[in-house]
XYZ file of C-alpha atoms in Angstrom:
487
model
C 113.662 149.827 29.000
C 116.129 146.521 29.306
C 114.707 143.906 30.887
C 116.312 142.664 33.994
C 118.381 139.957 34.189
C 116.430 137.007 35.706
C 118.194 135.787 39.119
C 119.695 132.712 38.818
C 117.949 129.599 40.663
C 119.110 127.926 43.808
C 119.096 124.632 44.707
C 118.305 123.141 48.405
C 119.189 119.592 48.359
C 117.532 117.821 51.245
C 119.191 114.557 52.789
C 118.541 113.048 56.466
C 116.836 116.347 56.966
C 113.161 115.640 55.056
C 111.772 119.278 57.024
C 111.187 122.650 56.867
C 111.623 124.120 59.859
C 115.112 124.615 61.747
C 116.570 123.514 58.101
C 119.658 125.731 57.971
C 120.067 125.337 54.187
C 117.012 126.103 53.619
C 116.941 129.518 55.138
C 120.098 130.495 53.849
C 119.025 129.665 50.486
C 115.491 131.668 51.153
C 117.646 134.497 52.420
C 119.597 134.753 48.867
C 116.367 136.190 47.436
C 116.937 133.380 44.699
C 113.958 130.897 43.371
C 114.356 127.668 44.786
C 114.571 123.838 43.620
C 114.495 121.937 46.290
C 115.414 118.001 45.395
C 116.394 114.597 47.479
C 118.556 112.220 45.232
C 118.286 108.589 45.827
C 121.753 107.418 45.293
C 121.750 103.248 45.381
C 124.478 103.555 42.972
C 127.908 103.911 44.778
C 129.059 101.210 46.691
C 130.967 103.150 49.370
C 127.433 104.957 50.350
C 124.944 101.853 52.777
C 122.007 101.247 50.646
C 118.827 102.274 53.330
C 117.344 98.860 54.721
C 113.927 97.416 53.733
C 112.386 99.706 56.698
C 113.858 102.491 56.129
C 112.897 102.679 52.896
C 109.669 102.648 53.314
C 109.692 105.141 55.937
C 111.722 107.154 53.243
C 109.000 107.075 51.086
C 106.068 108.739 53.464
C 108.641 111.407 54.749
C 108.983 112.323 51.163
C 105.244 112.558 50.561
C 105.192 114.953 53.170
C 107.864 117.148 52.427
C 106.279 117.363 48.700
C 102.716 118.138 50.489
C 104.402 120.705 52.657
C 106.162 122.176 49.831
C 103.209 122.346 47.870
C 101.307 124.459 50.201
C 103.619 127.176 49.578
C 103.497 126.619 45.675
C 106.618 124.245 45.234
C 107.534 120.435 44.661
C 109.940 118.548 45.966
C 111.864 117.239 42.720
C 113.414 113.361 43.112
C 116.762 112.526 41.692
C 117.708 109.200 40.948
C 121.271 108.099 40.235
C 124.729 108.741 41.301
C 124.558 111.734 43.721
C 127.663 113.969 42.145
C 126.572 113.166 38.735
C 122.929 114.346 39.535
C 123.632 117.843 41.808
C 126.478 119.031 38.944
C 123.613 117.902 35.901
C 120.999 119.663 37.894
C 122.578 122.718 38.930
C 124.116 122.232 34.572
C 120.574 122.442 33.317
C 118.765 124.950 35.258
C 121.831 127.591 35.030
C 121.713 127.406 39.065
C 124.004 129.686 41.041
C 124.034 128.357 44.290
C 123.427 124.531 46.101
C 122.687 124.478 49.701
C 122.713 121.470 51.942
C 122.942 120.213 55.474
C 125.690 118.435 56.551
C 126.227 114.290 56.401
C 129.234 112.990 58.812
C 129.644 109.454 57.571
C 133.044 109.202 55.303
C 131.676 108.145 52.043
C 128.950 110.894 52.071
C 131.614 113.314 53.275
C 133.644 112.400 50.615
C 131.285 113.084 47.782
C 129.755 116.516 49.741
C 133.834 117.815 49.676
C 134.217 117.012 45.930
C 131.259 118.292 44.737
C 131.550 121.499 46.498
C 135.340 121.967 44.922
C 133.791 121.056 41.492
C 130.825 123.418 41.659
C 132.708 126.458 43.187
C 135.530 125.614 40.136
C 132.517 126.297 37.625
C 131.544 129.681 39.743
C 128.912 128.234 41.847
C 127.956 129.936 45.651
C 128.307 126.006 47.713
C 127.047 126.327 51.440
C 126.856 123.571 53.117
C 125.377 124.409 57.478
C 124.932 122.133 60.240
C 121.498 121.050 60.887
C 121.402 117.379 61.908
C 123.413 117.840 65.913
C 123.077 119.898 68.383
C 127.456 120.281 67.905
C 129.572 119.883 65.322
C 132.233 116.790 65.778
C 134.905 118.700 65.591
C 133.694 120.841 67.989
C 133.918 118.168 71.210
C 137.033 117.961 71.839
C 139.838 116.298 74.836
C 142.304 118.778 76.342
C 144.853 117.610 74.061
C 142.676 118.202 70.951
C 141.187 114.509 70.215
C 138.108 112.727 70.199
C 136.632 111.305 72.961
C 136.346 107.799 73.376
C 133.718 108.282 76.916
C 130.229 109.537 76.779
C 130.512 110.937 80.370
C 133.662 112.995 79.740
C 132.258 114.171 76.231
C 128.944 114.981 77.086
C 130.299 117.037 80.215
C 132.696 118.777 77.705
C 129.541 119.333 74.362
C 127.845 121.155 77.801
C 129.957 123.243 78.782
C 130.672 124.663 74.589
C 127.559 126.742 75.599
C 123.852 126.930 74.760
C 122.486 124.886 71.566
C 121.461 127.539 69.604
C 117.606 127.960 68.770
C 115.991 125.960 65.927
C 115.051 128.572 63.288
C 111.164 128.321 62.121
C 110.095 127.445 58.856
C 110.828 130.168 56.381
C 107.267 131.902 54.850
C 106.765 133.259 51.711
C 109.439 130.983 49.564
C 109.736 130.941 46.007
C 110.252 128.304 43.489
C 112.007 128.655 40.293
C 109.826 126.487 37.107
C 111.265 123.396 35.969
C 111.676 122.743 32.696
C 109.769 119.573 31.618
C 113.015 117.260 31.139
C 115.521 117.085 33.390
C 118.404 113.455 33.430
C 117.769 111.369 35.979
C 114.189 112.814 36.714
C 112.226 110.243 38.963
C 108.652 109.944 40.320
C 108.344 108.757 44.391
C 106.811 105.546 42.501
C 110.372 104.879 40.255
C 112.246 104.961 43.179
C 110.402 101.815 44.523
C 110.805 102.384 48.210
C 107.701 100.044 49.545
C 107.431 96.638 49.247
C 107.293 95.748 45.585
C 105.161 92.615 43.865
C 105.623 89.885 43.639
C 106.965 90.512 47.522
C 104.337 90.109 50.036
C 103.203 93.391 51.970
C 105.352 93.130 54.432
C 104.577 97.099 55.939
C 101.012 96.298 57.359
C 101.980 96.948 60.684
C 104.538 99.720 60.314
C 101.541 101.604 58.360
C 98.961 101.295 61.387
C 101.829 102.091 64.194
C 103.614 105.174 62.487
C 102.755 108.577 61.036
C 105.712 110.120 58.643
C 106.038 113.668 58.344
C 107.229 116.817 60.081
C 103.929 117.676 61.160
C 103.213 114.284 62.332
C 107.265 114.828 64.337
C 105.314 117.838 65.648
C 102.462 116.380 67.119
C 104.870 113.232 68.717
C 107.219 115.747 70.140
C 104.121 117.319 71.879
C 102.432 114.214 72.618
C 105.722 113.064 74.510
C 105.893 116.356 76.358
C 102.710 116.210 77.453
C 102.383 112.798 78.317
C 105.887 110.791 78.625
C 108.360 113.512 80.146
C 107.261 113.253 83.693
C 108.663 109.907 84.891
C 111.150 109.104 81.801
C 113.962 108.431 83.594
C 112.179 105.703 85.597
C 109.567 105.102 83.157
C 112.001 104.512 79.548
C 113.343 100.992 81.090
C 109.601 99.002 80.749
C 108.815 98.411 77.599
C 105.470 97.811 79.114
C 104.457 101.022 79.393
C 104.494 104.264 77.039
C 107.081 106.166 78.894
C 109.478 106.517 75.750
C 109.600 109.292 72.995
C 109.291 107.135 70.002
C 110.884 110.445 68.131
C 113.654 107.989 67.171
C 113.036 107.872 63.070
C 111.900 111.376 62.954
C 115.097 112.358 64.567
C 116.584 109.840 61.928
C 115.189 111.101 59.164
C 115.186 114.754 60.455
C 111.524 115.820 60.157
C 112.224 116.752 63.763
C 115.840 118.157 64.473
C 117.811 117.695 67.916
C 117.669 121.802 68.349
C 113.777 121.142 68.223
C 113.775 118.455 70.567
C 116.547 120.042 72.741
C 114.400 123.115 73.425
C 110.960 121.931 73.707
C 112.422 120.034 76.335
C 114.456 122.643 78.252
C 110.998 124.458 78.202
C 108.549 121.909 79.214
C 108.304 120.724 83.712
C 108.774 117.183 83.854
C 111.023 115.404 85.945
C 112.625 113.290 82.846
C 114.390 116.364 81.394
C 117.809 115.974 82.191
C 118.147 112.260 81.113
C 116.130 113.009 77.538
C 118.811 115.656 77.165
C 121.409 112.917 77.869
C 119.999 110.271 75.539
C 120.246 113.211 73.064
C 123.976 113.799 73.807
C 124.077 109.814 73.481
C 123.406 110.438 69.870
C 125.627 113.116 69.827
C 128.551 110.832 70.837
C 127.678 108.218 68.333
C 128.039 110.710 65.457
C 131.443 112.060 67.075
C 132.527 108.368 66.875
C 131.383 108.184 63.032
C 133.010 110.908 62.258
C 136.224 110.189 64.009
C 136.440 106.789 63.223
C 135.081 106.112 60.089
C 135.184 102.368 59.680
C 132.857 102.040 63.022
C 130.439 100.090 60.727
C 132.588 97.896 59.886
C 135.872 97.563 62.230
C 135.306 96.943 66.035
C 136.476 99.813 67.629
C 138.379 98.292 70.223
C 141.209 96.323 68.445
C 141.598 93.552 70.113
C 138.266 92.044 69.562
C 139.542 91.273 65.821
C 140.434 87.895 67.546
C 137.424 87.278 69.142
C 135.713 83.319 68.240
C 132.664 84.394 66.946
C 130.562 81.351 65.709
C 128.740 80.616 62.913
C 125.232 79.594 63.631
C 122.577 79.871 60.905
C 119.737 78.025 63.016
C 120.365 80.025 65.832
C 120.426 83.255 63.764
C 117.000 82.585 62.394
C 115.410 81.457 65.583
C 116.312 85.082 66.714
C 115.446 86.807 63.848
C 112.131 84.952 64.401
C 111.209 85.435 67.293
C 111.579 82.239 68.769
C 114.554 81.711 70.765
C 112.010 80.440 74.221
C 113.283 83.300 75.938
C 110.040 85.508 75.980
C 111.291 88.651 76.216
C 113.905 88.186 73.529
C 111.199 86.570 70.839
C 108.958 89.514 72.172
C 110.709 92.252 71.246
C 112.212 90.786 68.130
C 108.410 90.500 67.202
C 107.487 94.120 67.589
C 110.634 94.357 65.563
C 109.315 92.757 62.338
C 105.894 94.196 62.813
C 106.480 97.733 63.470
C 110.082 98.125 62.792
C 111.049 99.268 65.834
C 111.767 97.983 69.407
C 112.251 99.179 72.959
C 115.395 100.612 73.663
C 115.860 98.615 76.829
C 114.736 95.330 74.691
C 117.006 96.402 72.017
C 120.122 95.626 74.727
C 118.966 92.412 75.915
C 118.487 91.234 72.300
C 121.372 92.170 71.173
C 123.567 90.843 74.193
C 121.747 87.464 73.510
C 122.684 87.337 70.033
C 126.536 88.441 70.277
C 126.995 86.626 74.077
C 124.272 83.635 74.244
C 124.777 82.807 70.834
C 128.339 84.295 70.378
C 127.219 85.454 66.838
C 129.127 88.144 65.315
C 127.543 91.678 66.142
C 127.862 92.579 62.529
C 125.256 90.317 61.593
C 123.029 91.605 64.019
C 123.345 95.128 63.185
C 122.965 94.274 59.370
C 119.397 92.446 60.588
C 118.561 95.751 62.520
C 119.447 98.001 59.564
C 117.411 96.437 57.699
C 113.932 96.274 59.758
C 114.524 99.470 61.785
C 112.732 102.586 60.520
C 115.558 104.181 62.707
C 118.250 102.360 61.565
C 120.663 105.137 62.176
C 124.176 105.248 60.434
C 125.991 105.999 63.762
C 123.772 105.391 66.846
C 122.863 101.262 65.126
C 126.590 100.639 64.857
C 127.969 102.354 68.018
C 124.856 100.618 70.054
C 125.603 97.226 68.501
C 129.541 97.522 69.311
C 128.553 98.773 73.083
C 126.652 95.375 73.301
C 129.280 93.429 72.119
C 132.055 94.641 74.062
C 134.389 96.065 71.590
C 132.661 99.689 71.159
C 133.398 102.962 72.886
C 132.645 102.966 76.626
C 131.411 99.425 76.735
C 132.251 98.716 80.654
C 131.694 96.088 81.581
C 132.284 94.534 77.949
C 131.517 91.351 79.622
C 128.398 91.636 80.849
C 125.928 89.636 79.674
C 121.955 90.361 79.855
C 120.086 87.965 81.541
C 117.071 87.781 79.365
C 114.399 86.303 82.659
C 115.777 88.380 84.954
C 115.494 91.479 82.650
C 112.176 90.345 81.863
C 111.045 89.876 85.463
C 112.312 93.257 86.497
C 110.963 95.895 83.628
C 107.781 93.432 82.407
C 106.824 92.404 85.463
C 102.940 91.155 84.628
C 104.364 90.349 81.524
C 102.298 92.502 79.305
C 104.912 93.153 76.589
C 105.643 89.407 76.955
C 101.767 89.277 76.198
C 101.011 91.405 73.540
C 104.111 90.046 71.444
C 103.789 86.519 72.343
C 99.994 85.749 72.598
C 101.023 82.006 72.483
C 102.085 82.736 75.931
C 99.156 85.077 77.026
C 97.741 82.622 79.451
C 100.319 82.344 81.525
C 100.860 84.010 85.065
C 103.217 86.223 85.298
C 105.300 84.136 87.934
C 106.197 81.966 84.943
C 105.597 83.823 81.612
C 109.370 84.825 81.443
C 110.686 81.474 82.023
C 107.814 78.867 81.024
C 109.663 75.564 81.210
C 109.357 76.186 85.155
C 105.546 76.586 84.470
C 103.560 73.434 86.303
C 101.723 71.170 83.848
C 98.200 72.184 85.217
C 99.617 75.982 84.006
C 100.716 75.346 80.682
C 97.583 73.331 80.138
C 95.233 75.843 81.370
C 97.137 78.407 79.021
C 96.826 75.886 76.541
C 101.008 75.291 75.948
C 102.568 72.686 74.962
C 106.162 73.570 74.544
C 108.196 72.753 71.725
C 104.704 72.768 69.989
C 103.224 76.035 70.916
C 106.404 77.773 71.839
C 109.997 76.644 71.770
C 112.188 75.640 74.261
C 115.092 77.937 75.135
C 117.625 77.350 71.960
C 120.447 77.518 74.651
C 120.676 77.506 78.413
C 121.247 80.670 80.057
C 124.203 79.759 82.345
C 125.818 77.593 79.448
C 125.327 80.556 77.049
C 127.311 82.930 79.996
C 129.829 80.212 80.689
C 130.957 80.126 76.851
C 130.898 83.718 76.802
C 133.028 84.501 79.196
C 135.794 81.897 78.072
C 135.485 83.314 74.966
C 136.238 87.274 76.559
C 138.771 85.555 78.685
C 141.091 84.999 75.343
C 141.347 88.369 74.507
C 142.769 89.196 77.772
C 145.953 90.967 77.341
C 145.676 91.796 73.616
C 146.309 95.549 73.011
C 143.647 97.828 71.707
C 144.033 100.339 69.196
């Protein structure tokens, strides 16, 4: 009898999407009945596509353990590509004889740009090229004004994503896959240890306390997403302003990196009692308008969105840039959450504002360079929500009213750390303090900052700039904009 025809491998190539459940590529490419590769390419190689910060990286690299380890339970790998991305899907799909490539979709230009050309190439050479959405609850294109344009509101787009109808159930992990065999060379084949995503020698260890605050994986998504439900949904909408207390999700870099995916989050929500549903849902639709803003404006990462800000006197301030990035500004809250920053890579959202507004308003220091610091350090250091966040701080992003305002770093310390206990944890210099003074110490007594053992400008710093002169020199420089044109 002839021997039949051996079906032609398919490859899944995983992205921001490092999961197995709800991954619509992946059960389309299950569905095909074809033996899977399923591969993640590292692409540091084109310059139009943001090489992943420091933090991310190394978050990279446990996500990708897991996947493998999940993979290998049902008898597959996860193979690593290294290496121009087009060059390395086209070789691939060359040397295994593959008839189909699968993917999620990416919404940033660059990566758009090489997803559209590849697909064209591959389908030339008789390829099946699918690529699904699996990384928003709705498509950009899909949110749209009544004259057929983006939004430029979150209100008025979030109201409109709402009423496109119900997010559609995330799909559970597909059972029973199979895996094609790989032959034993393959160009541009990498190990997760080639791809050097953790701190490498001679470079100190700088991950000691992003490895004993965070857990990568989907399972480890899983158990956070449950974790929250159970414990942080009731109360979130009061309780997600103090970064004293656990009252936020923390889902943020599993939602980056996509071992959980919105549709997950979206439903488990929906189903759960708690009285913080309705503004998780909205944070999620935050997200959602951040990506809509990527994709219709694609030089958001680099262009401030409203025009006019082109023109705006940004200074250049080195010493003030470190003292920020260090943690020592004097303002407690400020130097506190830029300290969880550099030890965990990640900061309360709430913090993350104030921060920010003192870097781009106290300081009047570019928000570009604060973003780039935050892309870096972040193990969420999201392509859309970092930049569109950063601009709404500044002033010249999407919905940014009042772009004036400016964050009063004591008074937002005062209000959502009361005892000071974030101040406390992140500051222990300042521990001793009561909490009267611990957000403005220079108004401690001497018989205070003695029995907390202070000495300022020894122990901690004195504020690098007065608040009302910071304000003051803000505003003046907003007030020379006025009347400019936006685009």
């Amino acid at each position: 009898m002839p021997e039949t025809a051996a079906i032609a491998p398919a490859i899944v190539w995983f992205r921001d999407d490092l999961r197995l459940a709800d991954h619509p590529a992946l059960a389309r490419a299950a569905k095909s009945g074809a033996p899977l590769v399923c591969v993640y390419v590292l692409d540091d190689l084109n310059p139009d596509i943001r090489t992943l910060g420091s933090a991310s990286r190394w978050w990279l690299h446990r996500a990708l353990q897991a996947l493998d380890t999940a993979l290998a339970e049902q008898g597959g790998s996860l193979l690593l590509l290294r290496g121009d991305e087009t060059r390395a899907i086209a070789g691939l799909a060359e040397s295994l004889g593959a008839g189909a490539v699968y993917w999620n979709r990416r919404y940033a230009l660059a990566q758009r740009t090489v997803d559209a050309g590849l697909k064209a190439s591959l389908r030339q050479r008789g390829l099946t090229v699918e690529s699904a959405g699996g990384s928003l609850l709705f498509e950009p294109w899909e949110v749209q004004t009544g004259s057929g344009g983006p939004f430029r509101v979150y209100t008025p787009f979030w109201r409109a994503a709402c009423k496109l109808g119900s997010v559609a159930p995330p799909l559970p992990a597909p059972a029973g896959l199979s895996f094609a065999r790989l032959p034993a060379q393959l160009p541009m084949r990498a190990t997760l240890e080639d791809l050097k995503l953790l701190p490498q020698p001679p470079e100190p260890d700088w991950a000691g306390g992003m490895r004993d605050a965070w857990t990568g994986g989907e399972a480890a998504a899983t158990e956070r997403l449950t974790h929250f439900l159970a414990r942080g949904l009731h109360g979130y909408a009061e309780g997600r302003d103090r970064p004293d207390q656990p009252a936020t999700s923390r889902l943020s870099p599993y939602l980056r990196f996509g071992e959980v995916s919105p549709r997950q989050a979206w439903h488990a929500v929906q189903a759960a009692e708690g009285s913080g549903r309705e503004k998780f849902l909205a944070e999620l639709g935050w997200r959602e308008f951040c990506y809509s803003l990527l994709y219709h404006y694609p030089d958001l990462p680099t262009r401030n969105f409203r025009r006019e800000f082109d023109d705006m006197p940004w200074r250049d301030d080195p010493a003030g840039v470190s003292a920020w990035q260090r943690g020592q500004t004097g303002y407690p809250l400020v130097d506190a959450g830029m300290r969880e920053l550099w030890t965990t890579g990640w900061m309360h959202n709430r913090v993350r504002m104030v921060v920010a507004s003192f870097l781009v308003k106290h300081l009047l220091v570019d928000w570009r360079v604060g973003e780039a610091w935050f892309w870096d350090t972040l193990v969420d250091a999201d392509p859309a929500s970092n930049v569109a966040n950063w601009q709404w701080v500044a002033g010249c992003g999407a919905d940014a009213a009042p772009y004036f305002r400016v964050f009063n770093p004591i008074l937002q310390g005062t209000k959502f750390d009361p005892k000071g206990d974030y101040v406390r944890r992140w500051v222990p210099e300042l521990a001793g303090l009561p909490a009267a003074v611990i957000h403005e110490p220079w108004k401690a007594s001497a018989g205070q900052l003695s029995a907390a053992g202070v000495k300022l400008g020894r122990d901690y710093p004195e504020p690098i700039i007065v608040h009302e002169d910071g304000r003051k020199r803000a505003l003046a420089a907003f007030a020379t904009l006025t009347g400019k044109d936006s685009a």
